[in-house]
């Protein structure tokens, strides 16, 4: 819809006049307390539903009878479809089975706390009746807004309504650049200032029409025409319309690739957005993040994508994310008829059954107190939750370095109380002979105070025999530095850098040595050497594509002759003229053969 009523016009002019007299406020500056209060619901939620829905659900991954590789919502780009052709989908969009209350029920029953739906994806199609364009749901046979009814259903179910909005737009006549595959499109006049006015008008419609919203989830910010200044301005604009709103970091240019966290600097955005990955560890308090993940391999519905993650994988992913202090935004891609694929619904129902029993170990918790633990853990004042995925051979879960007095322990499933004792001088809890939940069995350990843990030096896992040495725990010589952003040791700029560990070995024997590393293209071809006492193993480092993409490399085998404390060190040689050697995340010694 495009007509502008006179009242609306007058209101818009008044707003412009008011904005001109008021000093612009920079919403990036707020006190830690203000920020924490604004982020509180997000921090507690831990689990939300992402919904990718639009015209692309109609072709569902197939164009002119041919399967199109890649994610479904990118079909316009992947199949190089001109707008003149793609827009014909408008006349076929009629989701007669759309039932927003059912969607809200599915999310709620899964244990989710919020919904983020694509109000407009990269293709530019708008799921509400926008005054600013005809390229919207009002121009389809369905003919009416899809978002407000969902907002109402979500709120009725106690869920926060949130919107995704793509900055990149393959349809708008002023977006810059015009999509490369559609160079012959007529009437295109690149003008980012005009396009920004369009975005702002739409965002005002959304916030004023659907509000109050939980999150505005921007995306498609990576093209060079989108600048830091524009990002800051848009962030402030959105916050000025609803000061309490949460805005993800893709509003600005600070996002670091798919790892998604925000770079150092004055970047706008309230939280990091890892995409299709979970960070290797958590972040300091006050750093918020949310991993967005698909259940198969596409965001928008694709009829041929059957690569579904299992319920166990999904539950363990939620636990992994919560144990690191983040949120999981799990995607569904509804079909063109308005139904969520049954494979997604089944999985969400199973997650819901798990959450019914175990939600207290997820919702409202914070990250594990342990630097390193056999199992994922979460905590709240008075309680530590251990998410057990496998029964240790001796049946005890040990809590090395726990600083709190343990009062009691029980399984969340069934409430069975468990024996509390000590193992190897550390507090421990005895598990039943059979774990009741094949996905994750949660042990709730009641403690005095807020669960905390003292650091423990690296030690061999007494059960598996594995020695795991984290980059973060190494003593570093030369210029080496541990970098939190990549969770690895970097700055291997001269060949005298060395990382050293001392590890307590309880089961000596033969070990296979492997490293976990990343290596950017320019540094391809260095060598790395790991030494234990007088034995060395080494290997060639091939590029992993970037300093964020980690891979394992087996270096060889060596023997640790006896029980005791042993020194392990890693060093290397760069290829001549290479800027650096690698990023080293971990060294592992894996027992080979029998014990
Ligand atoms: O909506 C879903 C996808 O359609 C959208 N984001 C999710 C939530 C998405 N679009 N593109 N991509 C995901 C992948 C894009 C990756 C790249 Fe980049 C953009 C590679 C180069 C530019 C991001 C920014 C990664 C590196 C820089």
Coordinates of C-alpha atoms and ligand atoms in Angstrom, one line a residue:
X1 CA 0.0 0.0 0.0
X2 CA 1.4 3.4 -0.9
X3 CA -1.1 6.1 -0.3
X4 CA -0.2 8.7 2.3
X5 CA -3.1 10.0 4.3
X6 CA -3.0 13.7 5.2
X7 CA -2.9 13.0 9.0
X8 CA 0.0 10.7 8.6
X9 CA 1.8 13.4 6.5
X10 CA 1.2 16.0 9.1
X11 CA 2.4 13.8 11.9
X12 CA 5.5 13.0 9.9
X13 CA 6.3 16.7 9.4
X14 CA 5.8 17.4 13.1
X15 CA 8.2 14.6 13.9
X16 CA 10.8 16.0 11.5
X17 CA 10.4 19.4 13.1
X18 CA 10.8 18.0 16.6
X19 CA 13.9 16.0 15.6
X20 CA 15.4 19.2 14.2
X21 CA 15.1 21.0 17.5
X22 CA 16.1 18.2 19.9
X23 CA 19.8 17.4 20.2
X24 CA 20.4 14.0 18.7
X25 CA 20.9 11.4 21.4
X26 CA 23.5 8.7 21.2
X27 CA 21.9 5.6 22.6
X28 CA 25.2 3.7 22.5
X29 CA 26.1 5.6 25.7
X30 CA 24.2 4.1 28.6
X31 CA 25.3 3.0 32.0
X32 CA 26.1 -0.7 32.6
X33 CA 23.0 -0.8 34.9
X34 CA 20.7 0.7 32.2
X35 CA 22.1 -1.7 29.7
X36 CA 21.7 -4.7 32.0
X37 CA 18.1 -3.8 32.7
X38 CA 17.3 -3.4 29.0
X39 CA 19.0 -6.8 28.2
X40 CA 17.6 -8.7 31.2
X41 CA 14.7 -10.5 29.4
X42 CA 17.1 -11.5 26.5
X43 CA 19.7 -12.7 28.9
X44 CA 17.2 -14.9 30.8
X45 CA 15.4 -16.2 27.7
X46 CA 18.2 -18.4 26.3
X47 CA 16.0 -19.9 23.6
X48 CA 14.1 -18.3 20.7
X49 CA 12.5 -19.2 17.4
X50 CA 13.8 -17.7 14.1
X51 CA 11.2 -17.7 11.3
X52 CA 12.3 -17.3 7.7
X53 CA 9.2 -16.8 5.5
X54 CA 8.6 -15.1 2.3
X55 CA 8.0 -15.5 -1.5
X56 CA 11.0 -17.9 -1.6
X57 CA 8.8 -20.5 0.2
X58 CA 6.9 -21.0 -3.1
X59 CA 9.8 -22.2 -5.3
X60 CA 11.1 -24.0 -2.2
X61 CA 14.5 -24.4 -3.7
X62 CA 13.6 -25.2 -7.3
X63 CA 13.5 -22.9 -10.3
X64 CA 12.2 -23.9 -13.8
X65 CA 12.2 -27.5 -12.6
X66 CA 15.8 -27.4 -11.6
X67 CA 17.1 -27.7 -8.0
X68 CA 19.0 -24.5 -7.0
X69 CA 22.0 -25.1 -4.7
X70 CA 22.4 -23.0 -1.5
X71 CA 19.9 -21.7 1.0
X72 CA 16.3 -21.4 0.0
X73 CA 15.8 -17.7 0.7
X74 CA 18.7 -16.8 -1.6
X75 CA 17.1 -18.4 -4.7
X76 CA 16.6 -15.1 -6.4
X77 CA 20.4 -14.5 -6.3
X78 CA 21.5 -18.1 -6.7
X79 CA 19.3 -18.7 -9.8
X80 CA 20.0 -15.1 -11.1
X81 CA 16.3 -14.4 -11.3
X82 CA 15.4 -10.9 -12.6
X83 CA 13.0 -9.0 -10.5
X84 CA 10.5 -8.9 -13.4
X85 CA 10.3 -12.7 -13.1
X86 CA 10.6 -13.1 -9.4
X87 CA 7.9 -10.6 -8.6
X88 CA 5.4 -12.9 -10.4
X89 CA 5.5 -15.0 -7.2
X90 CA 3.4 -12.2 -5.7
X91 CA 0.3 -13.6 -7.5
X92 CA 0.9 -17.1 -6.0
X93 CA 1.4 -16.2 -2.4
X94 CA -1.6 -17.3 -0.5
X95 CA -0.9 -19.0 2.8
X96 CA -4.4 -20.3 3.5
X97 CA -3.2 -22.6 6.3
X98 CA -1.4 -19.8 8.2
X99 CA -2.3 -20.0 11.9
X100 CA -0.3 -17.6 14.0
X101 CA -1.7 -19.0 17.2
X102 CA -0.4 -22.4 16.2
X103 CA 3.1 -21.0 15.5
X104 CA 3.1 -19.3 18.9
X105 CA 2.0 -22.5 20.5
X106 CA 4.7 -24.5 18.8
X107 CA 7.4 -22.0 20.0
X108 CA 5.9 -21.8 23.5
X109 CA 5.7 -25.6 23.9
X110 CA 9.3 -25.9 22.8
X111 CA 10.3 -23.8 25.7
X112 CA 11.2 -20.7 23.6
X113 CA 10.7 -17.2 24.9
X114 CA 10.7 -15.1 21.8
X115 CA 10.0 -15.2 18.0
X116 CA 12.1 -13.3 15.4
X117 CA 10.4 -13.3 12.0
X118 CA 11.7 -11.9 8.6
X119 CA 9.6 -8.8 8.1
X120 CA 11.7 -8.3 4.9
X121 CA 14.5 -10.5 3.7
X122 CA 17.1 -9.7 1.1
X123 CA 14.6 -10.2 -1.7
X124 CA 12.8 -7.1 -0.4
X125 CA 9.3 -8.6 0.0
X126 CA 7.4 -7.2 3.0
X127 CA 5.3 -9.5 5.1
X128 CA 3.1 -6.6 6.3
X129 CA 1.0 -4.0 4.4
X130 CA 3.6 -1.3 4.0
X131 CA 2.6 2.2 3.0
X132 CA 6.0 2.6 1.5
X133 CA 5.8 -0.1 -1.2
X134 CA 3.6 -2.3 -3.2
X135 CA 6.1 -5.1 -3.1
X136 CA 4.3 -6.5 0.0
X137 CA 1.8 -9.0 1.2
X138 CA -1.1 -6.6 0.3
X139 CA -0.3 -7.2 -3.4
X140 CA -0.8 -11.0 -3.0
X141 CA -4.0 -13.1 -3.1
X142 CA -3.7 -13.3 0.7
X143 CA -3.9 -9.5 0.7
X144 CA -3.4 -8.6 4.3
X145 CA -0.8 -8.2 7.0
X146 CA 0.9 -11.4 8.4
X147 CA 2.8 -9.8 11.2
X148 CA 0.4 -8.1 13.6
X149 CA -1.7 -11.3 14.1
X150 CA 1.6 -13.1 14.9
X151 CA 2.6 -10.3 17.3
X152 CA -0.8 -10.7 19.1
X153 CA -0.6 -14.5 19.2
X154 CA 3.0 -14.3 20.5
X155 CA 2.2 -11.9 23.2
X156 CA -0.9 -13.9 24.2
X157 CA 1.4 -16.9 24.6
X158 CA 3.9 -14.9 26.7
X159 CA 6.5 -14.6 23.9
X160 CA 8.4 -11.5 22.9
X161 CA 7.6 -10.5 19.3
X162 CA 10.8 -9.6 17.4
X163 CA 11.5 -8.6 13.8
X164 CA 14.3 -9.4 11.3
X165 CA 14.8 -6.7 8.7
X166 CA 17.4 -6.9 5.9
X167 CA 19.4 -3.8 5.0
X168 CA 20.4 -5.4 1.7
X169 CA 17.4 -5.2 -0.7
X170 CA 17.4 -6.7 -4.2
X171 CA 14.1 -5.1 -5.1
X172 CA 14.2 -1.4 -4.0
X173 CA 14.8 1.0 -6.9
X174 CA 17.2 3.1 -4.8
X175 CA 19.2 0.3 -3.2
X176 CA 22.9 0.5 -4.1
X177 CA 24.2 -1.7 -5.8
X178 CA 21.6 -3.0 -8.2
X179 CA 21.9 -6.8 -8.1
X180 CA 24.6 -7.9 -10.6
X181 CA 22.5 -10.6 -12.2
X182 CA 19.7 -8.1 -13.0
X183 CA 21.8 -5.3 -14.7
X184 CA 19.2 -4.7 -17.3
X185 CA 16.5 -3.8 -14.8
X186 CA 14.7 -0.6 -15.8
X187 CA 13.9 2.3 -13.5
X188 CA 16.8 1.6 -11.1
X189 CA 18.4 4.7 -9.6
X190 CA 21.0 4.0 -6.9
X191 CA 20.5 6.4 -4.0
X192 CA 21.3 5.2 -0.5
X193 CA 20.0 8.3 1.2
X194 CA 16.7 7.7 -0.4
X195 CA 16.8 4.1 0.5
X196 CA 17.6 4.9 4.1
X197 CA 14.5 7.1 4.2
X198 CA 12.5 4.1 3.0
X199 CA 14.0 1.9 5.6
X200 CA 13.3 4.4 8.4
X201 CA 9.7 4.9 7.3
X202 CA 9.2 1.1 7.3
X203 CA 10.8 0.6 10.6
X204 CA 8.6 3.4 12.1
X205 CA 5.6 1.6 10.7
X206 CA 6.7 -1.7 12.2
X207 CA 7.6 -0.3 15.6
X208 CA 4.5 1.9 15.9
X209 CA 2.2 -0.7 14.3
X210 CA 3.4 -3.9 16.0
X211 CA 5.1 -2.5 19.0
X212 CA 6.4 -2.9 21.6
X213 CA 9.0 -5.2 20.0
X214 CA 11.7 -7.3 21.7
X215 CA 14.4 -7.2 19.1
X216 CA 15.2 -5.6 15.8
X217 CA 17.4 -8.1 14.0
X218 CA 19.2 -6.5 11.1
X219 CA 21.1 -8.5 8.5
X220 CA 22.6 -7.9 5.0
X221 CA 24.9 -5.1 6.4
X222 CA 28.1 -6.3 4.6
X223 CA 27.9 -4.4 1.3
X224 CA 30.3 -1.5 1.2
X225 CA 27.5 1.0 0.6
X226 CA 26.4 0.3 4.2
X227 CA 28.7 2.4 6.4
X228 CA 29.5 2.7 10.1
X229 CA 27.9 6.2 10.2
X230 CA 24.8 4.9 8.6
X231 CA 24.8 2.0 11.1
X232 CA 25.1 4.3 14.1
X233 CA 22.4 6.5 12.8
X234 CA 20.0 3.7 12.2
X235 CA 20.7 2.2 15.6
X236 CA 19.9 5.6 17.2
X237 CA 16.8 6.0 15.1
X238 CA 15.4 2.7 16.1
X239 CA 16.2 3.2 19.8
X240 CA 14.6 6.7 19.6
X241 CA 11.3 5.1 18.4
X242 CA 11.4 2.5 21.2
X243 CA 14.2 3.1 23.8
X244 CA 13.8 -0.4 25.3
X245 CA 14.3 -2.2 22.0
X246 CA 17.3 -4.5 21.6
X247 CA 19.2 -4.2 18.3
X248 CA 21.6 -6.9 17.1
X249 CA 25.2 -6.0 15.9
X250 CA 24.4 -6.4 12.2
X251 CA 23.0 -2.8 12.2
X252 CA 26.6 -1.6 12.0
X253 CA 29.9 -2.8 10.5
X254 CA 31.4 -4.4 13.6
X255 CA 30.5 -8.0 13.1
X256 CA 33.4 -10.3 12.6
X257 CA 32.3 -12.8 9.9
X258 CA 30.2 -15.8 10.7
X259 CA 31.8 -15.9 14.2
X260 CA 29.5 -12.9 14.6
X261 CA 31.0 -11.1 17.6
X262 CA 31.5 -7.4 17.5
X263 CA 35.0 -6.0 16.9
X264 CA 36.7 -3.5 19.3
X265 CA 35.5 0.1 18.7
X266 CA 32.5 2.2 18.9
X267 CA 30.2 -0.1 16.9
X268 CA 26.5 0.1 17.5
X269 CA 24.6 -3.1 18.3
X270 CA 23.6 -4.7 21.6
X271 CA 24.7 -8.3 21.0
X272 CA 26.8 -10.6 18.9
X273 CA 25.3 -12.9 16.2
X274 CA 27.3 -16.0 15.5
X275 CA 25.6 -17.7 12.4
X276 CA 25.5 -21.5 12.1
X277 CA 28.1 -21.9 14.8
X278 CA 28.5 -21.9 18.6
X279 CA 31.5 -20.0 20.0
X280 CA 34.2 -22.3 21.4
X281 CA 33.8 -20.7 24.8
X282 CA 31.9 -18.0 26.6
X283 CA 32.6 -14.3 26.9
X284 CA 33.1 -11.9 29.9
X285 CA 30.0 -10.8 31.7
X286 CA 28.1 -8.1 29.9
X287 CA 28.9 -9.4 26.5
X288 CA 25.6 -10.7 25.0
X289 CA 25.3 -13.1 22.1
X290 CA 22.9 -15.4 20.3
X291 CA 23.8 -18.2 17.9
X292 CA 21.3 -18.6 15.0
X293 CA 21.2 -22.1 13.7
X294 CA 19.1 -24.0 11.1
X295 CA 17.5 -27.4 11.9
X296 CA 18.5 -28.6 8.4
X297 CA 20.7 -26.6 6.0
X298 CA 18.4 -23.8 4.9
X299 CA 16.7 -20.9 6.5
X300 CA 13.8 -20.5 4.0
X301 CA 11.8 -23.6 3.2
X302 CA 13.4 -26.0 0.6
X303 CA 11.5 -29.1 -0.2
X304 CA 14.6 -31.2 -1.0
X305 CA 16.5 -30.4 2.2
X306 CA 16.2 -33.5 4.4
X307 CA 19.5 -33.0 6.3
X308 CA 17.8 -32.6 9.7
X309 CA 19.7 -32.4 12.9
X310 CA 18.7 -35.0 15.5
X311 CA 16.8 -34.1 18.7
X312 CA 19.8 -35.1 20.7
X313 CA 22.0 -32.8 18.7
X314 CA 19.6 -29.9 19.1
X315 CA 19.1 -30.3 22.8
X316 CA 22.9 -30.6 23.3
X317 CA 23.3 -27.5 21.2
X318 CA 20.9 -25.6 23.5
X319 CA 22.8 -26.8 26.5
X320 CA 26.2 -25.9 24.9
X321 CA 25.0 -22.4 24.2
X322 CA 23.5 -21.9 27.7
X323 CA 26.7 -23.2 29.3
X324 CA 28.6 -20.5 27.5
X325 CA 26.1 -17.8 28.5
X326 CA 24.4 -17.3 25.2
X327 CA 21.0 -17.7 23.5
X328 CA 20.0 -20.2 20.8
X329 CA 17.8 -18.8 18.0
X330 CA 16.6 -21.9 16.3
X331 CA 15.2 -21.5 12.8
X332 CA 12.0 -22.8 11.1
X333 CA 11.2 -22.2 7.5
X334 CA 7.4 -22.4 7.0
X335 CA 6.0 -23.6 3.7
X336 CA 4.1 -21.4 1.3
X337 CA 0.8 -22.6 2.7
X338 CA 1.7 -21.2 6.1
X339 CA 2.5 -24.5 7.9
X340 CA 5.7 -25.2 9.7
X341 CA 7.3 -28.4 8.2
X342 CA 6.4 -31.5 10.3
X343 CA 10.1 -32.4 10.7
X344 CA 10.6 -29.1 12.5
X345 CA 7.5 -29.4 14.6
X346 CA 8.5 -32.9 15.8
X347 CA 11.9 -31.7 16.8
X348 CA 10.5 -28.7 18.7
X349 CA 8.0 -30.9 20.5
X350 CA 10.8 -33.3 21.6
X351 CA 12.9 -30.3 22.8
X352 CA 9.7 -29.1 24.6
X353 CA 9.4 -32.4 26.4
X354 CA 13.0 -32.1 27.5
X355 CA 12.4 -28.4 28.6
X356 CA 9.3 -29.3 30.5
X357 CA 11.6 -31.3 32.9
X358 CA 14.8 -29.3 32.6
X359 CA 14.0 -25.7 31.8
X360 CA 15.2 -24.6 35.2
X361 CA 18.7 -25.6 34.1
X362 CA 18.5 -23.3 31.0
X363 CA 16.1 -20.4 31.4
X364 CA 17.5 -17.7 33.7
X365 CA 20.8 -19.4 34.2
X366 CA 24.3 -18.1 33.6
X367 CA 27.5 -19.7 32.2
X368 CA 29.4 -22.6 33.7
X369 CA 31.7 -21.6 36.6
X370 CA 34.3 -24.2 35.3
X371 CA 37.1 -23.2 32.9
X372 CA 37.2 -26.8 31.9
X373 CA 34.8 -29.7 32.7
X374 CA 33.9 -33.0 31.4
X375 CA 30.3 -31.8 31.1
X376 CA 28.5 -28.6 30.2
X377 CA 27.2 -26.8 33.3
X378 CA 24.9 -23.8 34.0
X379 CA 24.3 -22.1 37.3
X380 CA 22.1 -19.8 39.3
X381 CA 22.5 -18.6 42.9
X382 CA 22.2 -21.7 45.1
X383 CA 22.4 -24.2 42.3
X384 CA 24.8 -25.8 39.8
X385 CA 23.4 -27.8 36.9
X386 CA 25.5 -30.5 35.4
X387 CA 24.3 -31.6 31.9
X388 CA 25.4 -35.2 31.8
X389 CA 25.6 -36.8 28.4
X390 CA 27.4 -40.0 29.3
X391 CA 27.8 -42.0 32.5
X392 CA 31.5 -42.0 33.7
X393 CA 32.7 -45.5 34.2
X394 CA 32.9 -45.2 38.0
X395 CA 29.5 -43.5 38.1
X396 CA 30.7 -40.3 39.7
X397 CA 30.5 -36.8 38.4
X398 CA 33.3 -34.8 39.9
X399 CA 33.3 -31.1 40.4
X400 CA 36.9 -30.1 40.5
X401 CA 37.6 -26.8 42.3
X402 CA 34.0 -26.1 43.2
X403 CA 34.3 -23.4 45.9
X404 CA 30.8 -23.8 47.4
X405 CA 29.6 -26.1 50.2
X406 CA 27.4 -28.8 48.5
X407 CA 24.1 -29.3 50.3
X408 CA 22.4 -31.9 48.2
X409 CA 22.0 -33.2 44.6
X410 CA 19.1 -34.6 42.6
X411 CA 18.1 -35.4 39.0
X412 CA 15.7 -32.9 37.5
X413 CA 14.1 -35.9 35.8
X414 CA 12.0 -37.5 38.5
X415 CA 13.7 -35.6 41.4
X416 CA 15.7 -38.7 42.5
X417 CA 18.1 -37.6 45.1
X418 CA 21.8 -38.5 44.6
X419 CA 24.7 -39.3 47.0
X420 CA 27.1 -36.4 47.5
X421 CA 30.7 -37.3 48.3
X422 CA 34.3 -36.9 47.2
X423 CA 36.4 -38.3 44.3
X424 CA 40.1 -37.8 44.1
X425 CA 39.8 -35.1 46.8
X426 CA 37.2 -33.1 44.8
X427 CA 33.5 -32.8 45.5
X428 CA 31.5 -35.3 43.5
X429 CA 28.0 -36.7 42.9
X430 CA 27.1 -40.3 42.3
X431 CA 24.9 -41.0 39.3
X432 CA 22.3 -43.7 39.1
X433 CA 23.3 -46.8 37.1
X434 CA 21.1 -45.8 34.2
X435 CA 20.8 -42.2 33.0
X436 CA 17.1 -41.5 32.6
X437 CA 17.4 -39.1 29.6
X438 CA 19.3 -40.2 26.4
X439 CA 19.7 -36.6 25.3
X440 CA 21.0 -34.9 28.4
X441 CA 20.4 -35.9 32.1
X442 CA 20.5 -32.8 34.3
X443 CA 22.0 -33.1 37.8
X444 CA 21.0 -30.2 40.0
X445 CA 23.5 -29.6 42.8
X446 CA 22.3 -27.4 45.6
X447 CA 25.1 -25.3 47.0
X448 CA 25.6 -22.4 49.4
X449 CA 25.9 -19.2 47.4
X450 CA 26.6 -18.5 43.8
X451 CA 28.5 -21.5 42.3
X452 CA 32.1 -20.7 41.7
X453 CA 35.2 -22.8 40.9
X454 CA 38.9 -22.4 41.5
X455 CA 41.3 -22.9 38.6
X456 CA 42.8 -26.4 38.4
X457 CA 46.1 -27.0 36.5
X458 CA 45.8 -29.1 33.4
X459 CA 45.5 -32.8 34.2
X460 CA 44.9 -36.0 32.3
X461 CA 41.3 -37.1 32.3
X462 CA 41.5 -40.1 34.6
X463 CA 38.8 -42.0 32.7
X464 CA 39.5 -41.3 29.1
X465 CA 43.3 -40.8 29.4
X466 CA 43.0 -37.7 27.2
X467 CA 45.3 -34.7 27.9
X468 CA 43.7 -31.6 26.7
X469 CA 45.8 -28.4 26.8
X470 CA 44.0 -25.2 26.0
X471 CA 45.7 -22.2 24.5
X472 CA 44.3 -20.1 27.2
X473 CA 46.2 -22.0 29.9
X474 CA 49.6 -21.9 28.3
X475 CA 52.7 -20.0 29.5
X476 CA 53.7 -17.9 26.6
X477 CA 57.2 -16.9 25.6
X478 CA 58.3 -14.5 22.9
X479 CA 55.5 -12.3 21.4
X480 CA 52.7 -14.8 21.7
X481 CA 49.4 -13.7 23.1
X482 CA 46.2 -15.5 23.9
X483 CA 43.3 -13.9 21.9
X484 CA 39.8 -14.2 23.3
X485 CA 38.1 -13.4 20.0
X486 CA 39.5 -16.6 18.4
X487 CA 40.0 -18.5 21.6
X488 CA 43.6 -19.3 20.5
X489 CA 47.2 -18.2 20.8
X490 CA 48.2 -15.7 18.1
X491 CA 51.1 -13.3 17.3
X492 CA 53.5 -16.0 16.1
X493 CA 55.4 -13.3 14.3
X494 CA 58.9 -14.5 15.1
X495 CA 60.1 -18.0 15.4
X496 CA 61.1 -17.8 19.0
X497 CA 57.5 -17.9 20.2
X498 CA 56.8 -20.8 22.5
X499 CA 53.7 -22.1 24.4
X500 CA 54.3 -24.3 27.4
X501 CA 52.2 -26.4 29.7
X502 CA 52.9 -28.6 32.7
X503 CA 50.5 -31.5 33.0
X504 CA 49.8 -34.1 35.6
X505 CA 49.8 -37.6 34.0
X506 CA 48.2 -40.5 35.9
X507 CA 48.2 -43.0 33.1
X508 CA 51.4 -43.0 31.2
X509 CA 51.8 -44.7 27.8
X510 CA 51.8 -44.0 24.1
X511 CA 49.9 -40.9 22.9
X512 CA 48.9 -39.5 19.5
X513 CA 49.5 -35.8 19.4
X514 CA 47.2 -33.4 17.6
X515 CA 46.7 -29.7 17.5
X516 CA 43.7 -27.6 16.8
X517 CA 44.8 -24.6 14.7
X518 CA 43.7 -22.0 12.1
X519 CA 46.0 -20.5 9.5
X520 CA 45.2 -17.6 7.1
X521 CA 46.0 -18.0 3.4
X522 CA 49.0 -15.7 3.5
X523 CA 50.7 -17.9 6.2
X524 CA 50.2 -21.3 4.5
X525 CA 53.1 -23.7 4.7
X526 CA 54.7 -23.2 8.2
X527 CA 55.8 -26.1 10.4
X528 CA 54.8 -26.8 13.9
X529 CA 56.5 -28.9 16.5
X530 CA 55.2 -30.3 19.8
X531 CA 57.7 -31.5 22.3
X532 CA 57.2 -33.7 25.4
X533 CA 60.4 -34.0 27.4
X534 CA 62.9 -35.2 24.8
X535 CA 60.5 -36.4 22.1
X536 CA 59.3 -34.1 19.3
X537 CA 56.6 -34.6 16.7
X538 CA 55.9 -32.1 13.9
X539 CA 53.8 -31.3 10.9
X540 CA 53.1 -28.9 8.0
X541 CA 50.5 -26.3 8.5
X542 CA 48.2 -25.8 5.5
X543 CA 45.9 -22.8 5.4
X544 CA 42.5 -23.4 6.9
X545 CA 41.1 -20.5 4.8
X546 CA 41.1 -17.9 7.6
X547 CA 42.3 -17.2 11.1
X548 CA 38.8 -18.1 12.4
X549 CA 38.4 -21.5 10.8
X550 CA 39.9 -24.1 13.1
X551 CA 41.0 -27.6 12.1
X552 CA 42.8 -30.6 13.6
X553 CA 46.2 -31.8 12.6
X554 CA 47.8 -35.0 13.8
X555 CA 51.5 -34.6 14.3
X556 CA 52.5 -38.1 15.3
X557 CA 53.0 -40.3 18.4
X558 CA 55.2 -40.3 21.4
X559 CA 55.5 -42.0 24.8
X560 CA 55.1 -40.6 28.3
X561 CA 57.1 -43.1 30.3
X562 CA 55.8 -42.6 33.8
X563 CA 53.3 -41.0 36.2
X564 CA 54.1 -37.5 37.2
X565 CA 54.3 -33.9 36.0
X566 CA 55.4 -33.5 32.4
X567 CA 56.2 -30.4 30.3
X568 CA 54.6 -30.0 26.9
X569 CA 55.7 -27.2 24.5
X570 CA 54.7 -26.0 21.1
X571 CA 56.8 -23.9 18.7
X572 CA 57.2 -23.5 15.0
X573 CA 58.8 -22.0 11.9
X574 CA 56.9 -19.7 9.5
X575 CA 57.2 -20.2 5.8
X576 CA 59.7 -17.5 4.6
X577 CA 58.0 -14.1 4.3
X578 CA 54.7 -15.4 5.9
X579 CA 53.3 -12.8 8.3
X580 CA 52.6 -15.3 11.0
X581 CA 52.6 -19.0 11.8
X582 CA 49.1 -19.9 13.0
X583 CA 46.4 -19.5 15.7
X584 CA 46.8 -22.4 18.1
X585 CA 43.6 -23.3 20.1
X586 CA 44.7 -26.5 21.8
X587 CA 47.1 -29.4 21.9
X588 CA 45.8 -32.8 22.7
X589 CA 47.5 -36.1 23.7
X590 CA 45.2 -39.0 22.9
X591 CA 46.1 -42.4 24.3
X592 CA 46.7 -45.1 21.7
X593 CA 46.2 -48.8 22.1
X594 CA 45.3 -50.2 25.6
X595 CA 45.6 -48.3 28.8
Ligands
LIG1 O1 18.9 -14.9 6.9 C1 19.8 -15.9 6.9 C2 20.7 -15.8 5.7 O2 19.9 -15.7 4.5 C3 21.5 -14.6 5.9 N1 21.7 -14.6 7.4 C4 20.9 -15.7 7.9 C5 20.3 -15.3 9.3 C6 22.8 -14.7 5.2 N2 23.0 -14.1 4.1 N3 24.2 -14.3 3.7 N4 24.8 -15.1 4.5 C7 23.9 -15.4 5.5 C8 26.1 -15.6 4.4 C9 26.9 -14.4 4.0 C10 28.2 -14.5 4.1 C11 29.0 -13.4 3.6 FE1 30.2 -12.3 4.8 C12 28.6 -12.0 3.5 C13 30.3 -13.6 3.2 C14 30.8 -12.3 2.8 C15 29.7 -11.4 3.0 C16 29.5 -12.3 6.7 C17 30.1 -11.0 6.3 C18 30.5 -13.2 6.5 C19 31.7 -12.6 6.1 C20 31.4 -11.2 6.0

